[in-house]
Amino acid sequence: MWRRASLYIYALAAVIYLTLPFAWVAAVSFMPEREVTQQRWWPEEPTIGNYSLYFDVEGQSADVGAAIARQFPRAIINSLIIGSAVMLLNLTCGSLAAYALARLPFRGNLLLLLFYLGSRSVPGVAIMIPMYLLMRSYGLLDTHLSVILSHTTFTLPFTIWILKGYFQTVPLDLERAARVDGCTPLGALVRVFLPVTTPGLVAVGIFAFIASWGEFLFALLFTTTIASRPVTVLASDFAQELQVPFTVIAAGGVLVILLPLVLSFLFQRLIIQGIGGSVTG
Amino acid sequence: MARVRLNNLTKHFGDVVAVDDVSLDIADREFLTLLGPSGCGKTTLLNMIAGLESPTAGEVWFDDRNVTAVPPERRDIAMVFQTYALYPHMHVFDNVAFGLKMRGVPAEDRKKLVQAAAKTMEIEHLLDRKPRALSGGQRQRVALARAIVRNPGVFLLDEPLSNLDAQLRVVMRTELKRLHGELEMTFVYVTHDQAESLILSDRIVVMKEGTIQQIGTPESIYDSPANTFVAGFVGSPPINLLKGVLEQTGGGDWRVVGEGFSCGMATSMVERMGQSAGREVSLGVRAEDIGVGEVQSTANSDSETASETGGQSGTQVRSVGRAEVVVREPMGSDLFLTVDVGGSNVKVRTRPENRMDRGDNVELYFDPGKIHLFDGESGEALLDIR
Amino acid sequence: MTVLRPFHLMSRTRDLLPLLLNLPAVILLLAFIAYPIGISFWMSLHRYNLRRPDQVYFHGLENYATILASSEFWNALWISLYFTFMAVLLVIVIAMAIALLLHESFRGRGVVRALLLIPWAIPGVVNGLMWVGLLGDYGAFNAMLEDSVAAVNYLFGINIVYTGMASPFVALNAAIGAHVWRSVPFACIIFLAAIQAIPTEQYRAARVDGATSWNRFRFITLPWLYHAVLVVAIFETMNGFRAFDLIYALTGGGPGDATHVIAWQTYKEAFARLDFGGANAYSYLITLITMTLAIIYIRLLYRRGLVQG
Ligand SMILES: Nc1ncnc2c1ncn2[C@@H]1O[C@H](COP(=O)(O)OP(=O)(O)OP(=O)(O)O)[C@@H](O)[C@H]1O
Ligand SMILES: [Mg+2]
């Protein structure tokens, strides 16, 4: 009985820790400005006024920050384009490499593995200047492509690492059975291996997407206008405008978070199993 | 329908020699078993027949076709894997139909063939389930159905029963034998269970560390093992092996004398072996070829003379020595006694009515026609007894 | 033997396929990580300030000498080390606690598990903005901190002045707290998987042997989690050293230089002072530090035979 009770207290503490910061911001986003100054936890008179600025397509509002807020839908589309491309590149390049590492014994596989691990340990700030100059020299500044490429390179090593672990959990006999059943090596890959590993692929795909959605440094460096600016950069631009009330910033934050949050809820099981299992496996 | 020939097949994995210079000729529709302990290269050999592993050296022939470099999808084979390897993302029907589909069999024919195979394996009611919703035995049937549905020439089975519980294993064993009778296929069956191999096979190939130890029918493997390894591996309980020396008595009789026993040999037999006195040998005798009797009340030497005289009559068997019962294991239809012969344990099978128990002294009798002699050093058989 | 030959050829080509499959990834990483790292090193040996584009010239290790002699660098390095050390420690402890909780079975576990990913899904910048609010003048956490400081003052009869994020101590530790909060879920996922991989018989056996629950944790769970803890430590060390977006949004490096972590310092060097030569030297030093740490960790993993090729 005691054990039960303390377990629930423990669980409650965990829930509070994990949710409270975000819950407060979400609550604030529904508060009228004056309620924030009263240090409230819950909106007395909830309003969606803070959000209206972001959907002010006609450009009616003359509020502070309205000019930036109006760009939100566009920025979300930019983030979507970038995130999806990063996800696809990760899945294609990552699964090919991971398949080779997991399945085909070959000379130099350890070297490659260390190369991937090493790339992963290079911090973004360490390569930002050369990357910036590189993108500039190819005329890629302020394009989606520059952000996509940079995001792909820093997510890819992790993707390969995870997928290698995940692929190794699939019994080799499955592909052998497919070969005996008449598949070519490629056929066995496409008809048996890929369907069986779909959960893992989805998990790393979502992972790469969310990582790209949340990345800031390269997005900040490479994008200058709304033609390519993703939503994280816009959110920080917005917050740096003086005078913008925190309630409105909070609403913007909630909008930025919404998609990754929904994705992580939907694919929670896959992510926890797929990522956790193969990192330690 | 296919005859399979392996010519000097060898497979190295780095420094490991998994299969070492194996040559085999498997007849069409034969049931051939590869038998050996774990890690002896059975799976590797099977995989080379399937084309899943390319040999380091040697050739594989199906009938008159050299298939050594032919990939598995273009060999006429089907395989049942130790882990079954059912496709987890497909229903049972699609699992069974997959091979047909890959070979371009039209949908209606597929359906008919799958139904037929499902009927043979009695899994018709499982066709729309996913593999994870099946029990071990059901999975095994599905794996078999998936293999037989294509009616391949060669049917490869890698320890298909090893993941089943003991009872189911017996049922499926019978099933396999029936299947082989019905289907006109060559079966190559891998197992490390000697009983399975004795029951199922036309011929058995006993392997050890990548090399073939003996090829033969179950009877010949059991009755005339080529060496102590085969003798010890085939048969349950394992054969009793006793170290001894070949000696000739003053009367010209031959016998094997070791610690605590002295076993007479037919002179003709020894002569056929061309052996000389003083040679170190291992004497092998199976539990069922040993008799135990009450110790005669007379003194030891008297009893020996008595048996010897009896032996000359040709009907009575001489005692080979005295032993003490160490363990008594009743097994229903049989009773197994472990007795101590000069410090070595010997297993004896007798009838369950026998009342002998721990601590009793007994007289041991070996059936002279069922004795195996092996070289004391190499372990090679000195003589085929029949 | 002549039959050997075709297979030798086959094994050659067999080595080719996996390399081919790795090619796209390798090209991407070479082009956008290895090459920039090389350039970065080359540039770090130059005087290269965008304000003086006419004065670009090679001057060897001078940038490094300048940096190593500057107090800014050492300050940033210490702040980063403190930041990273605290972050790694806290992430491991908190994530472990939650993972152990999620391993227990109780009603509502699914809910906790679903909520686990919330902090992870929040972008670093937005996380920074959130904590700006939480710790700002009207923030909920600010109020709580204020109240607790007041309570402590009252209880002990002392007089600590609470100045919120204007205090270097509060700002740095708040940044650590925010960083940790966002990092916990990932570590927790790894720990959870590792805990679930522990065979339950081990616990049964320990229970039969009369081990207390603490001893079971100490002698079964922890050893089994050694690998997972190392993996998390690697990830979190790297993340700690590259913490940038949070600082950008939460403190802007301030107050003063209290939160000038090394990534922030590098960014300043490059894009505020426009000293690309110096910034590259900075970034090279960061790379060296994280690489060294990574190599130490990987060697630890190897020693345990936990990384296979
Ligand atoms: N892919 C491989 N790489 C390296 N060594 C291997 C490989 N496959 C098998 N071996 C080695 O070759 C030997 C024979 O293995 P094989 O799997 O054929 O044995 P087996 O007789 O099937 O054993 P079991 O009864 O345990 O299945 C073993 O020593 C094994 O370790
Ligand atoms: Mg095997």
Short mmCIF file of N, CA, C and O in Angstrom, two decimals, chain A residues 18 23 64 66 90 119 123 140 143 149 156 166 169 175 180 215 225 258:
data_model
loop_
_atom_site.label_atom_id
_atom_site.label_comp_id
_atom_site.label_asym_id
_atom_site.label_seq_id
_atom_site.Cartn_x
_atom_site.Cartn_y
_atom_site.Cartn_z
N LEU A 18 7.88 17.07 -16.23
CA LEU A 18 7.91 17.00 -17.69
C LEU A 18 6.97 18.00 -18.35
O LEU A 18 7.21 18.44 -19.46
N ALA A 23 3.21 23.59 -19.90
CA ALA A 23 1.81 23.85 -19.56
C ALA A 23 1.61 25.32 -19.21
O ALA A 23 0.62 25.94 -19.62
N VAL A 64 2.27 45.65 -32.53
CA VAL A 64 3.71 45.48 -32.59
C VAL A 64 4.02 44.04 -33.02
O VAL A 64 3.39 43.10 -32.55
N ALA A 66 3.40 42.64 -35.75
CA ALA A 66 2.45 42.05 -36.68
C ALA A 66 3.11 41.69 -38.00
O ALA A 66 2.80 40.66 -38.61
N ASN A 90 17.72 11.48 -45.07
CA ASN A 90 18.20 10.63 -43.98
C ASN A 90 17.81 9.18 -44.23
O ASN A 90 18.61 8.27 -44.03
N SER A 119 31.96 12.20 -37.17
CA SER A 119 31.21 13.32 -37.76
C SER A 119 30.16 13.83 -36.80
O SER A 119 29.88 15.01 -36.71
N PRO A 123 30.93 19.66 -33.45
CA PRO A 123 29.86 20.59 -33.09
C PRO A 123 29.56 21.56 -34.23
O PRO A 123 30.45 21.92 -35.01
N LEU A 140 23.94 29.47 -52.45
CA LEU A 140 22.82 28.76 -51.83
C LEU A 140 22.26 29.49 -50.61
O LEU A 140 21.33 29.00 -49.99
N THR A 143 18.37 29.79 -49.35
CA THR A 143 17.57 28.78 -50.06
C THR A 143 17.27 27.65 -49.09
O THR A 143 17.96 27.48 -48.09
N LEU A 149 20.75 20.63 -46.58
CA LEU A 149 22.03 19.93 -46.61
C LEU A 149 22.69 19.96 -45.24
O LEU A 149 23.20 18.94 -44.75
N LEU A 156 22.43 12.73 -40.07
CA LEU A 156 22.71 11.46 -40.74
C LEU A 156 23.54 10.47 -39.91
O LEU A 156 23.19 9.28 -39.86
N TYR A 166 19.10 -1.20 -35.42
CA TYR A 166 17.76 -1.73 -35.65
C TYR A 166 17.79 -2.87 -36.67
O TYR A 166 17.17 -3.91 -36.48
N THR A 169 18.69 -6.29 -35.52
CA THR A 169 17.73 -7.09 -34.77
C THR A 169 16.84 -7.92 -35.69
O THR A 169 16.11 -8.77 -35.23
N GLU A 175 15.71 -12.68 -44.84
CA GLU A 175 16.15 -12.38 -46.21
C GLU A 175 16.57 -13.65 -46.93
O GLU A 175 16.36 -13.79 -48.13
N VAL A 180 15.46 -17.76 -51.11
CA VAL A 180 15.04 -19.11 -51.50
C VAL A 180 13.68 -19.07 -52.18
O VAL A 180 13.40 -19.81 -53.10
N GLU A 215 16.19 22.77 -35.28
CA GLU A 215 17.55 23.29 -35.42
C GLU A 215 17.53 24.79 -35.62
O GLU A 215 16.65 25.35 -36.28
N THR A 225 15.72 35.84 -45.55
CA THR A 225 14.36 36.35 -45.77
C THR A 225 13.36 35.22 -45.60
O THR A 225 13.72 34.05 -45.45
N LEU A 258 3.62 22.88 -31.96
CA LEU A 258 2.46 22.03 -32.20
C LEU A 258 2.78 20.78 -33.03
O LEU A 258 2.49 19.66 -32.62
#
